[in-house]
Amino acid sequence: MPKEKRRKGGAESSPYSKPSTKAAAAHSIFKMNTDLGQHILKNPGVASAIVEKANLKGSDHVLEIGPGTGNLTVLILRKARSVTAVEMDPRMAAEVTKRVQGTPEANRLKVLLGDAIKVEYPPFDVCISNTPYQISSPLVFKLLSLPRPPRCAILMFQREFAYRLFAKPGEKLYSRLSVNVQMWAKVSHCMKVGRANFNPPPQVESNVVRIEPKNPRPQISYNEWDGLLRIAFVRKNKTLRASFLGTSAVVELLEQNYKLWCSQNNVTIDETPDEVPMDETNDVDMDMNDDEEWKGFADPDLEEDEVPDFFKTAQKKGGNRKKRRSKVTDVVKEKIRKVLEDETQLAEKRARMCDEGDFLKLLYAFNQEGIHFA
């Protein structure tokens, strides 16, 4: 019987053929899904530096988001008590599990399969992540809003996103993200990481940042604070008057919240229908002539999943349908006007120019009038 013909260049490859190098081994297992942000950090020096920046203790429980093939995971396990790795791709979860299989570290690693934004985290002390870029913003907000935030988080981000964390009022990248992070945490820059340190290389450069939640935490409600910022930064280049009074969707939301507060505090309100119908789209058209130099600048943090639900609902309804409103609407609008003009004198100021102190004054004044955002 004649021998089987072989292809030129060596043995015929198959899904089960043994690769000659570790790099080839990684590629023979599966193809990286860049749509899920799978860019594996391959530089061991950078990986070691990231773990060093966390200042891990032997008693620390570490949360790792997106462990990939485990290049960071194995280094963390050498310094921490345990690691909980959250991975969305079952192939990656199997790979990182297999990497420590049969070693003493295997019992100290727990892999959670699922979406890092949706799963419930176990208690942890430090978060380390080569963060998939598409979840950067929701991940930061989730970490900051935890009832028991970590001691610190060492996170890899796209360079422009990292710069947004440090942005100050008046700068182009200043956003809701900037205000939130600087309110609830101390942010410091760790290092720059070039594209060549990843496999496959991403199209952008990266930065590693250290986020240390403030201890004690500011004595305000996170949901209230973030609710106020969501309204102010939907159109950060408009005045606060236009943001709060220029869109009926905002007035309706605050009216509902005010009614709830009144019912909880036994405050009587007049809900008699008003004779004047309310425009579904724009109750008052204010501040339509923004500064020319700021026109066309899209809000950097205005991603689809961050737009307030009441704005999405208003956009879906569309049209200029008229609807009846109660007299309490006028009461709420007057309270908003009073807060913006009389109490804080911030009516003509734009969100992009407001600092942390301005937003704290706004939140306090609104709460004093019975208007809440959570």
Short mmCIF file of C-alpha atoms in Angstrom, two decimals:
data_model
loop_
_atom_site.label_atom_id
_atom_site.label_comp_id
_atom_site.label_asym_id
_atom_site.label_seq_id
_atom_site.Cartn_x
_atom_site.Cartn_y
_atom_site.Cartn_z
CA MET A 1 0.00 0.00 0.00
CA PRO A 2 1.50 3.37 -0.97
CA LYS A 3 2.32 5.81 1.81
CA GLU A 4 0.00 8.74 2.45
CA LYS A 5 1.22 11.89 0.79
CA ARG A 6 2.19 14.66 3.20
CA ARG A 7 1.99 18.36 2.58
CA LYS A 8 5.13 20.33 2.10
CA GLY A 9 6.50 22.11 5.15
CA GLY A 10 6.14 19.35 7.72
CA ALA A 11 3.40 17.31 9.33
CA GLU A 12 -0.21 17.89 8.44
CA SER A 13 -1.92 20.09 11.02
CA SER A 14 -5.10 19.15 12.85
CA PRO A 15 -7.12 20.57 15.76
CA TYR A 16 -5.37 18.07 18.02
CA SER A 17 -1.81 18.36 16.73
CA LYS A 18 0.69 19.36 19.38
CA PRO A 19 2.02 22.89 18.85
CA SER A 20 5.72 23.52 19.04
CA THR A 21 5.64 26.67 21.22
CA LYS A 22 3.51 28.22 23.93
CA ALA A 23 2.49 31.01 21.57
CA ALA A 24 1.37 28.47 19.01
CA ALA A 25 -0.50 26.64 21.74
CA ALA A 26 -2.55 29.70 22.56
CA HIS A 27 -3.49 30.17 18.91
CA SER A 28 -4.29 26.50 18.35
CA ILE A 29 -6.95 26.52 21.06
CA PHE A 30 -9.21 29.21 19.62
CA LYS A 31 -9.27 32.48 17.75
CA MET A 32 -9.49 35.65 19.83
CA ASN A 33 -12.86 37.40 19.65
CA THR A 34 -11.97 41.09 19.40
CA ASP A 35 -15.70 41.97 19.49
CA LEU A 36 -15.57 40.90 23.14
CA GLY A 37 -12.40 42.92 23.71
CA GLN A 38 -10.15 39.85 23.75
CA HIS A 39 -6.69 41.37 23.49
CA ILE A 40 -4.40 39.19 25.61
CA LEU A 41 -1.62 40.97 27.50
CA LYS A 42 1.47 39.03 26.41
CA ASN A 43 4.29 41.11 27.94
CA PRO A 44 5.23 39.45 31.29
CA GLY A 45 6.99 42.61 32.44
CA VAL A 46 3.85 44.71 32.06
CA ALA A 47 1.75 42.01 33.73
CA SER A 48 4.11 41.91 36.72
CA ALA A 49 4.11 45.71 37.00
CA ILE A 50 0.29 45.77 37.06
CA VAL A 51 0.17 43.26 39.91
CA GLU A 52 2.87 45.16 41.81
CA LYS A 53 0.82 48.38 41.58
CA ALA A 54 -2.00 46.67 43.49
CA ASN A 55 0.16 46.27 46.63
CA LEU A 56 -1.50 42.95 47.38
CA LYS A 57 -1.53 41.40 50.85
CA GLY A 58 -1.48 37.71 51.61
CA SER A 59 -5.01 37.96 53.00
CA ASP A 60 -6.55 39.74 49.98
CA HIS A 61 -9.44 38.39 47.96
CA VAL A 62 -8.98 39.67 44.40
CA LEU A 63 -11.62 40.16 41.71
CA GLU A 64 -10.26 39.89 38.18
CA ILE A 65 -12.43 40.98 35.26
CA GLY A 66 -11.66 39.29 31.95
CA PRO A 67 -8.80 36.92 32.90
CA GLY A 68 -8.31 35.72 29.32
CA THR A 69 -5.76 32.91 29.27
CA GLY A 70 -4.62 33.71 32.82
CA ASN A 71 -1.39 35.69 32.35
CA LEU A 72 -2.38 38.08 35.15
CA THR A 73 -4.26 35.45 37.13
CA VAL A 74 -1.25 33.25 37.87
CA LEU A 75 0.75 36.27 39.07
CA ILE A 76 -2.08 37.41 41.35
CA LEU A 77 -2.43 33.93 42.86
CA ARG A 78 1.21 34.07 43.99
CA LYS A 79 0.51 37.12 46.16
CA ALA A 80 -3.16 36.98 47.18
CA ARG A 81 -5.23 34.57 49.22
CA SER A 82 -7.77 33.91 46.46
CA VAL A 83 -8.94 35.11 43.05
CA THR A 84 -12.45 35.30 41.63
CA ALA A 85 -12.18 35.64 37.85
CA VAL A 86 -15.24 36.80 35.89
CA GLU A 87 -15.15 35.63 32.29
CA MET A 88 -17.84 35.84 29.59
CA ASP A 89 -16.27 33.45 27.07
CA PRO A 90 -16.57 29.75 28.09
CA ARG A 91 -13.42 28.96 26.11
CA MET A 92 -11.38 31.46 28.08
CA ALA A 93 -12.90 30.26 31.36
CA ALA A 94 -11.83 26.70 30.52
CA GLU A 95 -8.35 27.86 29.55
CA VAL A 96 -7.64 29.80 32.75
CA THR A 97 -9.01 26.90 34.83
CA LYS A 98 -6.80 24.42 32.99
CA ARG A 99 -3.78 26.62 33.48
CA VAL A 100 -3.79 26.13 37.27
CA GLN A 101 -5.19 22.61 37.26
CA GLY A 102 -3.14 20.24 39.38
CA THR A 103 -1.30 23.06 41.19
CA PRO A 104 -1.75 24.34 44.77
CA GLU A 105 -3.28 27.51 43.31
CA ALA A 106 -6.23 25.61 41.81
CA ASN A 107 -8.17 25.62 45.09
CA ARG A 108 -7.72 29.39 45.42
CA LEU A 109 -9.19 30.25 42.01
CA LYS A 110 -12.91 30.54 41.33
CA VAL A 111 -14.12 31.31 37.82
CA LEU A 112 -17.54 32.97 37.37
CA LEU A 113 -18.94 32.56 33.87
CA GLY A 114 -21.06 35.54 32.84
CA ASP A 115 -21.28 39.24 32.02
CA ALA A 116 -19.10 41.23 34.42
CA ILE A 117 -21.66 44.05 34.50
CA LYS A 118 -24.58 41.77 35.38
CA VAL A 119 -23.14 39.13 37.73
CA GLU A 120 -23.15 39.64 41.48
CA TYR A 121 -19.65 39.95 42.88
CA PRO A 122 -18.57 38.13 46.04
CA PRO A 123 -16.82 40.23 48.72
CA PHE A 124 -13.36 41.27 47.53
CA ASP A 125 -10.55 43.62 48.55
CA VAL A 126 -8.87 44.53 45.25
CA CYS A 127 -9.98 44.54 41.62
CA ILE A 128 -7.47 43.97 38.81
CA SER A 129 -8.51 43.97 35.17
CA ASN A 130 -7.23 44.13 31.64
CA THR A 131 -10.64 45.62 30.94
CA PRO A 132 -12.55 44.88 27.73
CA TYR A 133 -12.86 48.40 26.36
CA GLN A 134 -16.60 48.21 25.63
CA ILE A 135 -17.44 47.75 29.33
CA SER A 136 -15.00 50.34 30.70
CA SER A 137 -17.60 52.93 31.68
CA PRO A 138 -20.26 50.61 33.19
CA LEU A 139 -17.55 48.70 35.08
CA VAL A 140 -16.24 51.88 36.72
CA PHE A 141 -19.75 52.96 37.71
CA LYS A 142 -20.52 49.50 39.11
CA LEU A 143 -17.35 49.42 41.23
CA LEU A 144 -18.03 52.91 42.60
CA SER A 145 -21.64 52.10 43.49
CA LEU A 146 -20.90 48.90 45.43
CA PRO A 147 -22.06 49.04 49.08
CA ARG A 148 -18.62 47.75 50.06
CA PRO A 149 -16.19 49.10 47.45
CA PRO A 150 -12.71 47.57 47.07
CA ARG A 151 -9.62 49.04 48.71
CA CYS A 152 -8.32 49.82 45.24
CA ALA A 153 -8.78 48.87 41.59
CA ILE A 154 -5.98 48.56 39.04
CA LEU A 155 -7.62 48.83 35.63
CA MET A 156 -6.36 48.89 32.04
CA PHE A 157 -8.28 51.28 29.79
CA GLN A 158 -8.14 52.78 26.35
CA ARG A 159 -5.93 55.88 26.65
CA GLU A 160 -8.63 58.45 25.83
CA PHE A 161 -11.01 56.83 28.33
CA ALA A 162 -8.30 56.98 31.02
CA TYR A 163 -7.83 60.70 30.33
CA ARG A 164 -11.56 61.24 30.93
CA LEU A 165 -11.09 60.04 34.51
CA PHE A 166 -8.72 62.95 35.19
CA ALA A 167 -10.52 65.66 33.17
CA LYS A 168 -11.34 68.97 34.87
CA PRO A 169 -14.24 71.43 34.31
CA GLY A 170 -13.93 73.19 30.96
CA GLU A 171 -11.85 70.48 29.31
CA LYS A 172 -13.16 68.67 26.24
CA LEU A 173 -13.17 65.22 27.91
CA TYR A 174 -14.89 66.43 31.10
CA SER A 175 -18.00 64.32 31.59
CA ARG A 176 -20.33 62.59 34.02
CA LEU A 177 -17.66 59.91 34.37
CA SER A 178 -15.07 62.51 35.44
CA VAL A 179 -17.32 64.00 38.13
CA ASN A 180 -18.41 60.63 39.48
CA VAL A 181 -14.95 59.13 39.75
CA GLN A 182 -13.40 62.22 41.32
CA MET A 183 -16.30 62.47 43.78
CA TRP A 184 -16.11 58.92 45.04
CA ALA A 185 -12.45 58.01 44.58
CA LYS A 186 -8.86 59.12 44.20
CA VAL A 187 -7.52 58.41 40.71
CA SER A 188 -3.84 58.12 39.81
CA HIS A 189 -1.98 57.16 36.65
CA CYS A 190 0.20 54.04 36.76
CA MET A 191 1.69 53.47 33.31
CA LYS A 192 1.22 53.64 29.56
CA VAL A 193 0.95 50.38 27.63
CA GLY A 194 1.60 50.25 23.88
CA ARG A 195 -0.39 48.20 21.38
CA ALA A 196 2.50 45.81 20.75
CA ASN A 197 2.11 44.37 24.26
CA PHE A 198 -1.17 42.65 23.28
CA ASN A 199 -2.11 39.72 21.11
CA PRO A 200 -3.84 40.55 18.84
CA PRO A 201 -2.79 44.22 18.98
CA PRO A 202 -5.72 46.63 19.53
CA GLN A 203 -6.14 49.73 17.39
CA VAL A 204 -5.57 52.09 20.32
CA GLU A 205 -2.98 52.71 23.02
CA SER A 206 -3.76 51.85 26.64
CA ASN A 207 -3.18 53.24 30.12
CA VAL A 208 -3.26 51.59 33.53
CA VAL A 209 -4.92 53.62 36.31
CA ARG A 210 -5.34 53.11 40.03
CA ILE A 211 -8.73 53.96 41.54
CA GLU A 212 -8.95 54.16 45.34
CA PRO A 213 -12.50 54.67 46.67
CA LYS A 214 -12.63 57.30 49.40
CA ASN A 215 -12.85 56.02 52.98
CA PRO A 216 -15.11 57.10 54.54
CA ARG A 217 -17.44 57.48 51.57
CA PRO A 218 -19.16 60.84 50.95
CA GLN A 219 -22.34 60.96 53.01
CA ILE A 220 -24.75 61.26 50.08
CA SER A 221 -26.78 58.75 48.10
CA TYR A 222 -24.88 57.45 45.08
CA ASN A 223 -28.13 56.94 43.15
CA GLU A 224 -29.26 60.51 43.90
CA TRP A 225 -25.91 61.94 42.88
CA ASP A 226 -25.68 59.93 39.67
CA GLY A 227 -29.31 60.68 38.81
CA LEU A 228 -28.60 64.43 38.96
CA LEU A 229 -25.50 64.06 36.79
CA ARG A 230 -27.32 61.96 34.21
CA ILE A 231 -29.71 64.84 33.55
CA ALA A 232 -27.03 67.54 33.60
CA PHE A 233 -24.67 65.73 31.21
CA VAL A 234 -27.11 64.45 28.60
CA ARG A 235 -26.36 67.73 26.84
CA LYS A 236 -23.41 69.09 28.78
CA ASN A 237 -22.98 72.13 26.51
CA LYS A 238 -26.43 73.54 27.28
CA THR A 239 -27.22 75.62 30.33
CA LEU A 240 -28.59 73.90 33.41
CA ARG A 241 -31.83 75.85 32.89
CA ALA A 242 -32.26 74.15 29.50
CA SER A 243 -31.28 70.74 30.86
CA PHE A 244 -33.84 70.80 33.68
CA LEU A 245 -36.65 72.96 32.26
CA GLY A 246 -36.18 72.73 28.51
CA THR A 247 -37.27 69.10 28.16
CA SER A 248 -40.67 67.89 29.30
CA ALA A 249 -39.29 64.38 29.94
CA VAL A 250 -37.12 65.76 32.76
CA VAL A 251 -39.99 67.79 34.24
CA GLU A 252 -42.24 64.72 34.16
CA LEU A 253 -39.63 62.59 35.91
CA LEU A 254 -39.06 65.14 38.67
CA GLU A 255 -42.82 65.61 39.02
CA GLN A 256 -43.26 61.87 39.61
CA ASN A 257 -40.46 61.85 42.16
CA TYR A 258 -41.95 64.89 43.90
CA LYS A 259 -45.36 63.21 44.15
CA LEU A 260 -43.74 60.15 45.69
CA TRP A 261 -41.88 62.30 48.21
CA CYS A 262 -45.12 64.10 49.11
CA SER A 263 -46.97 60.84 49.68
CA GLN A 264 -44.19 59.57 51.93
CA ASN A 265 -44.12 62.80 53.95
CA ASN A 266 -47.88 63.46 54.15
CA VAL A 267 -47.65 66.63 52.05
CA THR A 268 -50.91 67.60 50.34
CA ILE A 269 -50.66 68.54 46.66
CA ASP A 270 -53.21 69.78 44.14
CA GLU A 271 -53.44 67.33 41.24
CA THR A 272 -56.36 69.12 39.55
CA PRO A 273 -55.87 68.98 35.76
CA ASP A 274 -54.58 72.22 34.27
CA GLU A 275 -56.38 73.81 31.34
CA VAL A 276 -53.13 74.26 29.42
CA PRO A 277 -51.93 71.10 27.60
CA MET A 278 -48.29 70.17 27.90
CA ASP A 279 -46.14 69.53 24.84
CA GLU A 280 -44.79 65.97 24.82
CA THR A 281 -41.48 67.01 23.30
CA ASN A 282 -40.26 70.43 24.42
CA ASP A 283 -42.23 72.35 27.02
CA VAL A 284 -39.92 75.33 26.69
CA ASP A 285 -37.39 75.81 23.93
CA MET A 286 -34.39 77.27 25.72
CA ASP A 287 -30.77 77.88 24.96
CA MET A 288 -30.84 76.63 21.39
CA ASN A 289 -27.96 78.90 20.38
CA ASP A 290 -24.98 77.29 22.07
CA ASP A 291 -21.50 78.71 21.74
CA GLU A 292 -20.27 77.97 18.21
CA GLU A 293 -16.96 76.59 19.47
CA TRP A 294 -18.78 73.81 21.37
CA LYS A 295 -21.22 72.82 18.65
CA GLY A 296 -20.69 69.32 17.31
CA PHE A 297 -18.85 68.06 20.37
CA ALA A 298 -20.63 64.84 21.33
CA ASP A 299 -20.63 64.01 25.02
CA PRO A 300 -17.80 61.46 25.43
CA ASP A 301 -19.71 59.36 27.98
CA LEU A 302 -23.10 59.48 26.26
CA GLU A 303 -23.17 55.79 25.34
CA GLU A 304 -26.47 54.09 24.52
CA ASP A 305 -26.60 52.19 27.81
CA GLU A 306 -25.99 55.37 29.83
CA VAL A 307 -28.75 57.57 28.39
CA PRO A 308 -31.47 57.97 31.04
CA ASP A 309 -34.47 55.72 30.38
CA PHE A 310 -36.92 58.62 30.36
CA PHE A 311 -34.99 60.21 27.47
CA LYS A 312 -35.11 56.95 25.52
CA THR A 313 -38.85 56.70 26.12
CA ALA A 314 -39.45 60.28 24.99
CA GLN A 315 -37.42 59.72 21.81
CA LYS A 316 -39.38 56.56 20.96
CA LYS A 317 -42.73 58.33 21.38
CA GLY A 318 -41.75 61.21 19.08
CA GLY A 319 -44.23 63.65 17.58
CA ASN A 320 -45.86 66.68 19.17
CA ARG A 321 -48.73 64.98 20.97
CA LYS A 322 -50.42 67.13 23.60
CA LYS A 323 -51.32 65.79 27.01
CA ARG A 324 -53.10 67.14 30.04
CA ARG A 325 -51.00 68.12 33.00
CA SER A 326 -51.93 68.71 36.63
CA LYS A 327 -51.35 71.87 38.60
CA VAL A 328 -48.54 70.12 40.46
CA THR A 329 -46.51 70.42 37.25
CA ASP A 330 -46.40 74.19 37.69
CA VAL A 331 -45.38 73.74 41.33
CA VAL A 332 -42.49 71.47 40.32
CA LYS A 333 -41.36 73.83 37.54
CA GLU A 334 -41.36 76.73 39.98
CA LYS A 335 -39.29 74.71 42.45
CA ILE A 336 -36.77 73.90 39.72
CA ARG A 337 -36.60 77.57 38.72
CA LYS A 338 -36.15 78.58 42.36
CA VAL A 339 -33.27 76.14 42.86
CA LEU A 340 -31.47 77.14 39.66
CA GLU A 341 -31.97 80.90 39.87
CA ASP A 342 -32.47 81.86 43.52
CA GLU A 343 -30.81 79.17 45.63
CA THR A 344 -27.71 78.30 43.58
CA GLN A 345 -27.53 80.98 40.82
CA LEU A 346 -26.43 78.22 38.42
CA ALA A 347 -29.23 78.55 35.84
CA GLU A 348 -26.97 80.00 33.13
CA LYS A 349 -23.98 77.78 33.87
CA ARG A 350 -23.24 74.77 31.67
CA ALA A 351 -22.55 71.29 33.03
CA ARG A 352 -19.14 71.22 31.33
CA MET A 353 -18.11 74.20 33.47
CA CYS A 354 -19.54 72.99 36.82
CA ASP A 355 -17.30 71.44 39.44
CA GLU A 356 -18.03 68.99 42.22
CA GLY A 357 -19.07 71.79 44.59
CA ASP A 358 -21.63 73.16 42.12
CA PHE A 359 -23.31 69.78 41.75
CA LEU A 360 -23.35 69.28 45.51
CA LYS A 361 -25.10 72.64 45.92
CA LEU A 362 -27.63 71.66 43.29
CA LEU A 363 -28.38 68.29 44.88
CA TYR A 364 -28.79 69.81 48.34
CA ALA A 365 -31.07 72.58 47.09
CA PHE A 366 -33.26 70.20 45.09
CA ASN A 367 -33.58 67.82 48.07
CA GLN A 368 -34.58 70.74 50.30
CA GLU A 369 -37.46 71.41 47.91
CA GLY A 370 -38.56 67.77 48.00
CA ILE A 371 -37.17 66.92 44.55
CA HIS A 372 -35.13 63.75 44.35
CA PHE A 373 -33.38 61.83 41.56
CA ALA A 374 -33.21 58.22 42.76
#
